[in-house]
Short mmCIF file of C-alpha atoms and ligand atoms in Angstrom, two decimals:
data_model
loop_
_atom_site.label_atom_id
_atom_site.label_comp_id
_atom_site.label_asym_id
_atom_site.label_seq_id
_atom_site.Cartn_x
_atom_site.Cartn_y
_atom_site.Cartn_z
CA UNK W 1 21.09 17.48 4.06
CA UNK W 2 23.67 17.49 1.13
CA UNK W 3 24.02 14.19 -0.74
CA UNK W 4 27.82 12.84 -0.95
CA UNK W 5 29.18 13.29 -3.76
CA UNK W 6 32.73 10.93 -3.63
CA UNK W 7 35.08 13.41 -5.40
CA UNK W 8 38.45 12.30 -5.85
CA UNK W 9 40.07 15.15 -3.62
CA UNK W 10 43.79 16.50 -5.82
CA UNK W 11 46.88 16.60 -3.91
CA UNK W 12 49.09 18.97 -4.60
CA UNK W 13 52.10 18.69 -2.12
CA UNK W 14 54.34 21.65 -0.68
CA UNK W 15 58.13 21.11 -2.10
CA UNK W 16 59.19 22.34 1.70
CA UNK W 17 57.91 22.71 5.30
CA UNK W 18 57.47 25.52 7.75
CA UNK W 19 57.45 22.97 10.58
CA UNK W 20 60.74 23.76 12.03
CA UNK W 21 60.44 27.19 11.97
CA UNK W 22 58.07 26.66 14.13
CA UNK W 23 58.52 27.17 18.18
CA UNK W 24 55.81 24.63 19.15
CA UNK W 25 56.36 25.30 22.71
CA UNK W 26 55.49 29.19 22.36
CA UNK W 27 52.60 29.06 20.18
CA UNK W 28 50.53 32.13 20.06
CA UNK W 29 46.58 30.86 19.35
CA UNK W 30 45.36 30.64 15.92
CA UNK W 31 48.82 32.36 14.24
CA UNK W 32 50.75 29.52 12.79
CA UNK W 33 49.29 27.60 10.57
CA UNK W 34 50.51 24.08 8.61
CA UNK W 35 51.68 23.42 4.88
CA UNK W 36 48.60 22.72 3.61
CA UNK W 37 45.33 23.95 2.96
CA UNK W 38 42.39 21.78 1.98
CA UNK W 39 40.18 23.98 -1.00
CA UNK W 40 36.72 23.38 -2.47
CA UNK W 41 34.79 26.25 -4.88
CA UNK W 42 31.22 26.11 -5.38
CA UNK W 43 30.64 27.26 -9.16
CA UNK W 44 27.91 26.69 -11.65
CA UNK W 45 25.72 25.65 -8.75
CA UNK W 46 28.11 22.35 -8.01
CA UNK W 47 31.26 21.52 -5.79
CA UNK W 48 34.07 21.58 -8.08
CA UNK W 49 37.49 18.99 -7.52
CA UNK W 50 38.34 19.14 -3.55
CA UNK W 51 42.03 20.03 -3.83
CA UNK W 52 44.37 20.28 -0.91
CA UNK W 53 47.48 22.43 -1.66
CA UNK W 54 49.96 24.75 -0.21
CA UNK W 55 49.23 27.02 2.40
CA UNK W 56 49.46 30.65 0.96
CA UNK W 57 47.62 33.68 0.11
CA UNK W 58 45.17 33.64 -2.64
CA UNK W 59 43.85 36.75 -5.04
CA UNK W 60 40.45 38.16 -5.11
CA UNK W 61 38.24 40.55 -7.28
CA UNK W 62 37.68 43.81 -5.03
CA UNK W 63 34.06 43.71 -5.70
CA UNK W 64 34.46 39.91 -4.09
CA UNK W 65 30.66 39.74 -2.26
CA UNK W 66 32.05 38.48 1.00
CA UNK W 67 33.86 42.04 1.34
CA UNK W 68 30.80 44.27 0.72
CA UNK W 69 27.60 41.28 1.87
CA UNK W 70 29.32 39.27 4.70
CA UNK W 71 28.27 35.91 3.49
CA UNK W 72 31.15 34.47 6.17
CA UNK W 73 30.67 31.28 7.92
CA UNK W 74 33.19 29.39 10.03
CA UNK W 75 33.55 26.26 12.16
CA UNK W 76 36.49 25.62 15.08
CA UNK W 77 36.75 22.08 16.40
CA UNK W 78 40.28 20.37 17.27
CA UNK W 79 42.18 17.39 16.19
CA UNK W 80 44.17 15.30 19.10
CA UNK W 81 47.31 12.86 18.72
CA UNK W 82 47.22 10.26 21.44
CA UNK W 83 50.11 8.09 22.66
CA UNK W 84 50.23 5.72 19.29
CA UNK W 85 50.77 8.43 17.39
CA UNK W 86 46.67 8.67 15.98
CA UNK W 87 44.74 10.84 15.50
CA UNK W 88 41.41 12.05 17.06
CA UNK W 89 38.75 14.44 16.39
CA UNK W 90 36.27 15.07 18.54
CA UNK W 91 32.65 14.96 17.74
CA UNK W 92 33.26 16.20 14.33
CA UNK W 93 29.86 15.19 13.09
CA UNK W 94 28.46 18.21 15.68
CA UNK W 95 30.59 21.10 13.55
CA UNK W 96 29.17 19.52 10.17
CA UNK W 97 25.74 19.64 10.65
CA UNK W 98 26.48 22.68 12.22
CA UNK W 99 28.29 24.28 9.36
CA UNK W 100 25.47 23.46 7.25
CA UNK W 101 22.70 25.02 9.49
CA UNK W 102 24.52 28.21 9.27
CA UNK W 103 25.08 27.97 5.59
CA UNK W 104 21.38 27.58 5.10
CA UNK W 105 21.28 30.48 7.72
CA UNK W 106 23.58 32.40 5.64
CA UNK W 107 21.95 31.29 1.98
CA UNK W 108 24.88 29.47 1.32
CA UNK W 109 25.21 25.96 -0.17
CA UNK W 110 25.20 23.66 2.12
CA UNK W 111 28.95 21.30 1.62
CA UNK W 112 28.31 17.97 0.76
CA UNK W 113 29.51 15.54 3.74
CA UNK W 114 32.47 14.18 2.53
CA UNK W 115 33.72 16.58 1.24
CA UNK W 116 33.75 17.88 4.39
CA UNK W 117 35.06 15.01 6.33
CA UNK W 118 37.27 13.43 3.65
CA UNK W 119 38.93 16.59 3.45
CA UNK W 120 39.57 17.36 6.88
CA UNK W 121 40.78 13.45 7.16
CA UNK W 122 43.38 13.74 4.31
CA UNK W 123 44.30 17.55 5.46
CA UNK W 124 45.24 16.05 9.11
CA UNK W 125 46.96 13.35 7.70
CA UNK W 126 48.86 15.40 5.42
CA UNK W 127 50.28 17.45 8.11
CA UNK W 128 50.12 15.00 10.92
CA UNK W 129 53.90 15.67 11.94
CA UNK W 130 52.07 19.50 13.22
CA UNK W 131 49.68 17.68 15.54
CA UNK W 132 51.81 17.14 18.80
CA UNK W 133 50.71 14.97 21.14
CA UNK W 134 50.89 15.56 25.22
CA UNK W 135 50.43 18.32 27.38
CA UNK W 136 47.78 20.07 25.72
CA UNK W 137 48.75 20.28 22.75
CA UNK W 138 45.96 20.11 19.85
CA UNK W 139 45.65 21.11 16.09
CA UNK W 140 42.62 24.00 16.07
CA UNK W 141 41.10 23.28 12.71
CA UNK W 142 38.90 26.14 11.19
CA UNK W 143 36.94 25.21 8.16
CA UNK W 144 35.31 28.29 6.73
CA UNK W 145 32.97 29.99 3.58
CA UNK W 146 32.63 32.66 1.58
CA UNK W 147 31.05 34.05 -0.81
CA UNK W 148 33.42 34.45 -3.77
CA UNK W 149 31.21 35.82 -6.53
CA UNK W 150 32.22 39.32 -7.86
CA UNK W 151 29.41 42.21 -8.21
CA UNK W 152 28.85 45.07 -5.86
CA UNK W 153 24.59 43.96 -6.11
CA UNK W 154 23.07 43.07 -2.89
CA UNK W 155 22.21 39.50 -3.51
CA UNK W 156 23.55 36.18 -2.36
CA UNK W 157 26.78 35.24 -3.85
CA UNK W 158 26.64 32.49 -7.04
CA UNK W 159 30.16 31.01 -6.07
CA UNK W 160 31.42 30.03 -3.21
CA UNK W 161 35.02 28.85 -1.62
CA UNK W 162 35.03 26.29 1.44
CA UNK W 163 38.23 26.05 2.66
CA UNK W 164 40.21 24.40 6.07
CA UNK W 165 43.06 25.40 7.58
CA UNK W 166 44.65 24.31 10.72
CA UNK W 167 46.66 25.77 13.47
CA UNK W 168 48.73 23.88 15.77
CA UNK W 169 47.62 25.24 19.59
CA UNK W 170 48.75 24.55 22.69
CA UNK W 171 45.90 24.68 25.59
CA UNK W 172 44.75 28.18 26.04
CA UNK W 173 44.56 30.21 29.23
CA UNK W 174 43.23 33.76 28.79
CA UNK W 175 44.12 35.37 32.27
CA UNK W 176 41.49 36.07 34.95
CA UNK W 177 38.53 36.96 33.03
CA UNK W 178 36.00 39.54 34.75
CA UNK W 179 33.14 40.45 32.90
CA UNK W 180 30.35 42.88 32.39
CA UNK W 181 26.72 42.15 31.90
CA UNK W 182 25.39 43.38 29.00
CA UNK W 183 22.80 46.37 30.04
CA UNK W 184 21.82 47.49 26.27
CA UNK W 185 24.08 45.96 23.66
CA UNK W 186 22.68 42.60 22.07
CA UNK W 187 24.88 39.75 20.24
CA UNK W 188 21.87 38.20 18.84
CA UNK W 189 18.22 38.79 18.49
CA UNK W 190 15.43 36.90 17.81
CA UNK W 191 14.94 36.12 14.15
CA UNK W 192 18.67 37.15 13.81
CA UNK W 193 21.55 35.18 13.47
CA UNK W 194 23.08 34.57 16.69
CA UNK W 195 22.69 30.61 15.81
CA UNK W 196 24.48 30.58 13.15
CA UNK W 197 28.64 30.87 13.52
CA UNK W 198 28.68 33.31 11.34
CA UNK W 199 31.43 35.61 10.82
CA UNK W 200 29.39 39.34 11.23
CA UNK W 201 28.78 37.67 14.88
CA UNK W 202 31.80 38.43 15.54
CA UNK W 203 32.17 41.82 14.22
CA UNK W 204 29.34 43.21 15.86
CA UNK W 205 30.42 42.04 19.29
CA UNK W 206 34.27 44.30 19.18
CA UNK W 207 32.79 47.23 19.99
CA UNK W 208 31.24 46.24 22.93
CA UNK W 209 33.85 44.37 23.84
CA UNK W 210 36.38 47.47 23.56
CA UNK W 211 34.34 49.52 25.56
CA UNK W 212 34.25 46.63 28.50
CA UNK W 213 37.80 46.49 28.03
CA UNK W 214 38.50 50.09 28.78
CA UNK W 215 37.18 49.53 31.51
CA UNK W 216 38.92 46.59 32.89
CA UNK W 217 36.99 43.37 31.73
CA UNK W 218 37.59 41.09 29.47
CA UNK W 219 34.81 39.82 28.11
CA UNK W 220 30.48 41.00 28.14
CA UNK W 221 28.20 38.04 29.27
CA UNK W 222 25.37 38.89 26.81
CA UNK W 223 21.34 39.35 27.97
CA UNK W 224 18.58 38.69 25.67
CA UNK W 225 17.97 41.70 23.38
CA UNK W 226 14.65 42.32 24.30
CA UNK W 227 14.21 42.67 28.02
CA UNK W 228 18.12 41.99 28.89
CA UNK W 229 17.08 40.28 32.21
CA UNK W 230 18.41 36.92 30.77
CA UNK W 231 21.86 35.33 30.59
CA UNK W 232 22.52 33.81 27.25
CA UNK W 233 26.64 33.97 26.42
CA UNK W 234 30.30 34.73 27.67
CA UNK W 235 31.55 36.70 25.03
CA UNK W 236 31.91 33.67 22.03
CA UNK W 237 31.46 31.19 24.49
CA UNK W 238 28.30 29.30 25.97
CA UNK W 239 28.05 30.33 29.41
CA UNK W 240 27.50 28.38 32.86
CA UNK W 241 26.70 29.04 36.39
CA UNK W 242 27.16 27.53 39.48
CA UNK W 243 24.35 28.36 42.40
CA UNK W 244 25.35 26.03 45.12
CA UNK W 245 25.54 22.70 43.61
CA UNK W 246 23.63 23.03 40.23
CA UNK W 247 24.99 24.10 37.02
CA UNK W 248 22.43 26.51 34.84
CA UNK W 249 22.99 27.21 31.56
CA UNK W 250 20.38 28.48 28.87
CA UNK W 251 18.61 26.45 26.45
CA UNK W 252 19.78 26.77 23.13
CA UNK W 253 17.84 29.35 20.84
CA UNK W 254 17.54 31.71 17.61
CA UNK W 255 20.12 33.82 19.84
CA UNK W 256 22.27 30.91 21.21
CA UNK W 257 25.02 28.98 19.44
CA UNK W 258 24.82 25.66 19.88
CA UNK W 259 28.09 25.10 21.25
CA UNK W 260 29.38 21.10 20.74
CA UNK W 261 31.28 21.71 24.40
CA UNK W 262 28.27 22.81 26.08
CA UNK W 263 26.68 19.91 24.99
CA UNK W 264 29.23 18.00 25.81
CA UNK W 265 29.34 19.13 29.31
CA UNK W 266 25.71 19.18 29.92
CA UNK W 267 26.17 15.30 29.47
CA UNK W 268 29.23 15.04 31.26
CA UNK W 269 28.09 16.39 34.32
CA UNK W 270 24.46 14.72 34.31
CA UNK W 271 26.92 11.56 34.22
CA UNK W 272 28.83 13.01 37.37
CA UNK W 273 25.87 12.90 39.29
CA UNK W 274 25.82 16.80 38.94
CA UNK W 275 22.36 18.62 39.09
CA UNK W 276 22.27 20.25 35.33
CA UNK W 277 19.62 22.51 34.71
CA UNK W 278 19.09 24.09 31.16
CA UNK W 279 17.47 26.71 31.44
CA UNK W 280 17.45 30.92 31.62
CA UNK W 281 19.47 32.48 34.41
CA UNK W 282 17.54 36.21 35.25
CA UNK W 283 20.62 38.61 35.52
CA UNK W 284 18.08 39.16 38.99
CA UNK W 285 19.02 35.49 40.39
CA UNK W 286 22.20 35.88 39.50
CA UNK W 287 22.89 39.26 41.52
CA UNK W 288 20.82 37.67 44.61
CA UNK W 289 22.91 34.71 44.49
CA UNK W 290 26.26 36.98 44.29
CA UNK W 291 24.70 38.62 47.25
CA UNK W 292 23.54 35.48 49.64
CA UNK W 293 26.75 33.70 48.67
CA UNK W 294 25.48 31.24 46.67
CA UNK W 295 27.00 31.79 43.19
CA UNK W 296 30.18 29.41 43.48
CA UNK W 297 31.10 29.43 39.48
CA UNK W 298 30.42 31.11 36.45
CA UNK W 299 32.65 29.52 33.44
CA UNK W 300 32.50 29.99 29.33
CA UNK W 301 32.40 27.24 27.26
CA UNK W 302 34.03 26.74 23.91
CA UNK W 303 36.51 24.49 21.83
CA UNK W 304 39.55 27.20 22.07
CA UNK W 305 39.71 27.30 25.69
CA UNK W 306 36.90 24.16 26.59
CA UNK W 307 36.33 25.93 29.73
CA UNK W 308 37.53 29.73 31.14
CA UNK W 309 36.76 30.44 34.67
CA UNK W 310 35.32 33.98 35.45
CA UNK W 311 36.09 35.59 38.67
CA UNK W 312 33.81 38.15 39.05
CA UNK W 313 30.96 40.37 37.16
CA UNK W 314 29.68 43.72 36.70
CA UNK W 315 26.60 44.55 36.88
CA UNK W 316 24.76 48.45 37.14
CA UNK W 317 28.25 49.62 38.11
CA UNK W 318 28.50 47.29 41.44
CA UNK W 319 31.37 44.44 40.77
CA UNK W 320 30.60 40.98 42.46
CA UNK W 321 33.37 38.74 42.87
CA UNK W 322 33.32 35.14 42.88
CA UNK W 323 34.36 32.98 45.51
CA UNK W 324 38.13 31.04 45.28
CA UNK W 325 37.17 27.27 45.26
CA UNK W 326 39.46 24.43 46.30
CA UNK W 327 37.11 22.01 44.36
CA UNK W 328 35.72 24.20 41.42
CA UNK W 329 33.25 22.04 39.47
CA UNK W 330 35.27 23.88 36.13
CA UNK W 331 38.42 22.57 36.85
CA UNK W 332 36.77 19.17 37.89
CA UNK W 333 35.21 19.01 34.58
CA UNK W 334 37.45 20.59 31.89
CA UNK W 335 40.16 17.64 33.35
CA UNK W 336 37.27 15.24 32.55
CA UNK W 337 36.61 16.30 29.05
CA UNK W 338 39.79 16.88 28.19
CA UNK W 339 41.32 13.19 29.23
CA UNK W 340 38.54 11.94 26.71
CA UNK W 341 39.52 14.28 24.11
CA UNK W 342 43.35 13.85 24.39
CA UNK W 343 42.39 9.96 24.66
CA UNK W 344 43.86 9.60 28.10
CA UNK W 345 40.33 8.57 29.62
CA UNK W 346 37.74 6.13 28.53
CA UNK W 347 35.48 7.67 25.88
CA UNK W 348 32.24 6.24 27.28
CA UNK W 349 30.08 8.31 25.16
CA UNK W 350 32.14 8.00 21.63
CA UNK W 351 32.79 11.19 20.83
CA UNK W 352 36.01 10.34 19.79
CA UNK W 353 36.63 9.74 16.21
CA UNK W 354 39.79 8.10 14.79
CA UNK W 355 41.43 10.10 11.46
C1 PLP K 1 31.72 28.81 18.62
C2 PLP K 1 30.87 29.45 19.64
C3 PLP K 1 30.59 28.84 20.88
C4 PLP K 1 31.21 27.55 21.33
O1 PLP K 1 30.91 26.45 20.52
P1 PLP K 1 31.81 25.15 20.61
O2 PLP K 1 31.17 24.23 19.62
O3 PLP K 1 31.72 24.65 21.98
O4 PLP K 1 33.20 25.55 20.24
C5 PLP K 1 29.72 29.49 21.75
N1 PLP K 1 29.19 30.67 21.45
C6 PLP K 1 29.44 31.30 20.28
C7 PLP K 1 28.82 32.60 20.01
C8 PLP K 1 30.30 30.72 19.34
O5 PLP K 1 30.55 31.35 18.20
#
């Protein structure tokens, strides 16, 4: 782990603000972002002076390595104002170490811890009139790297830029999600780096994802890339299933991202009395159980959307649709975890964390 390194971080203030521009009740996800930007380069193999400054476009070299390499990391975590007016993160530590495990991943430098925290701290208090509080409102933070060093030479970059930004959000609802089951293209393979929340992730899952939407679903639930008989992910979400009464999901693994609200969930329900088992769901159970009627749920999990119900799958052509529940354990629980985030419930497993 990186040491700490207690920089000083330079403020450099905005003379004006966007904020009321800004139609905070019609917020589109991830498109508006605040006045400031928190800012740290890796040069001459050391952090240089955290700075956070105005938000605004910045010039690069052509030959810029993240272009032509894809040394592109990225975390997404979200900040919540409570009823006094503070502000709460939520299990921030998680997206750190995180960050840094796909750094290493990536052959990145790992970012010292407080520069990490500090400067997500001071950023959020900078703009802290853009975090609204109530009815699901939240500020989606993305802290991200890349590798800035110029050179069109396949090696790892020598500098680097970590930077945050942050994106007021209201809570996100993305329709009636059906999905397709992933018959022979992969997300992640072993020895690859599906663990790591790396941008190229991403990139490699639109094309699948176009051709599911063409055809009427919104999202792939990925299958291991070796046999694909096993359900690993909803799209770029962790992925969960009801069978009767007991939530599956996979164990984490070289193709699984270790997603902080799966985690989170896997303890919240074990603390609901729910029967949690973590472990591999063949896509072979999952049809029987479609069949027999036992499949009640299937639901992503992830920070943007903490929980998205899907209604139905496709699988070899046939399309199974899921039951409609009056007492869906996904609705049951995404209430639960967000009251703790939003500070309306008891945080009984501090998670919270006070800005
Ligand atoms: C970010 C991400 C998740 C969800 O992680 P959270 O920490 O819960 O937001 C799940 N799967 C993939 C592939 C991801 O990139």
């Amino acid at each position: 782990m990186s040491t700490t390194q207690n920089k000083k971080i330079e403020i450099i203030k905005s003379a004006t603000s966007k904020i009321n521009e800004v139609d905070f009740e019609n917020l589109s996800f991830g498109a508006v972002f605040t006045d400031h930007l928190f800012e740290c380069d890796f040069k001459n193999g050391e952090w240089q002076t955290p700075t956070i400054k105005p938000y605004a476009p910045f010039l690069v070299d052509p030959s810029t390595r993240v272009f032509h390499y894809g040394q592109a990391i990225f975390e997404g975590m979200k900040a919540y104002k409570d009823d006094q007016d503070a502000i709460w993160l939520f299990r921030p530590d998680e997206n750190y170490n995180r960050f840094n495990k796909s750094a290493v991943r990536m052959a990145m430098p790992e970012v010292p811890e407080d520069i990490f925290m500090n400067g997500l701290k001071e950023l959020l208090k900078i703009d802290q009139a853009w975090v609204k509080k109530g009815n699901g409102n939240s500020m989606y933070i993305r802290p991200f790297m890349i590798g800035t060093g110029t050179g069109v030479i396949a090696n790892p970059s020598d500098n680097y830029k970590f930077m945050i930004i942050l994106s007021p959000v209201k809570s996100y609802y993305a329709g009636e999600v059906k999905v397709i089951v992933a018959e022979h293209y992969s997300r992640a393979a072993n020895g690859g780096i599906g663990a790591a929340k790396a941008a190229g992730n991403y990139a490699g899952q639109f094309y699948p994802t176009n051709l599911a939407n063409k055809e009427g679903f919104q999202q792939v639930i990925w299958t291991d890339d070796a046999t694909h008989t096993k359900l690993e992910e909803a799209g770029t979400m962790n992925v969960f299933f009801r069978i009767n009464d007991t939530l599956f999901t996979a164990p984490t693994s070289e193709r699984i991202l270790d997603g902080v609200t799966r985690k989170s969930l896997i303890e919240l329900a074990k603390k609901e009395k729910i029967n949690v088992e973590v472990r591999s769901v063949l896509v072979d159970e999952l049809v029987e159980a479609a069949n027999n009627g036992s499949l009640k749920e299937i639901f992503g999990a992830g920070t943007a959307a903490v929980i998205s119900p899907i209604v139905g799958f496709s699988y070899k052509d046939h399309y199974y649709e899921l039951p409609k529940l009056e007492n869906s354990m996904a609705a049951d629980l995404k209430l639960k975890l967000t009251n703790i985030q939003n500070k309306l419930a008891e945080d009984t497993f501090g998670w919270t964390v006070k800005v």
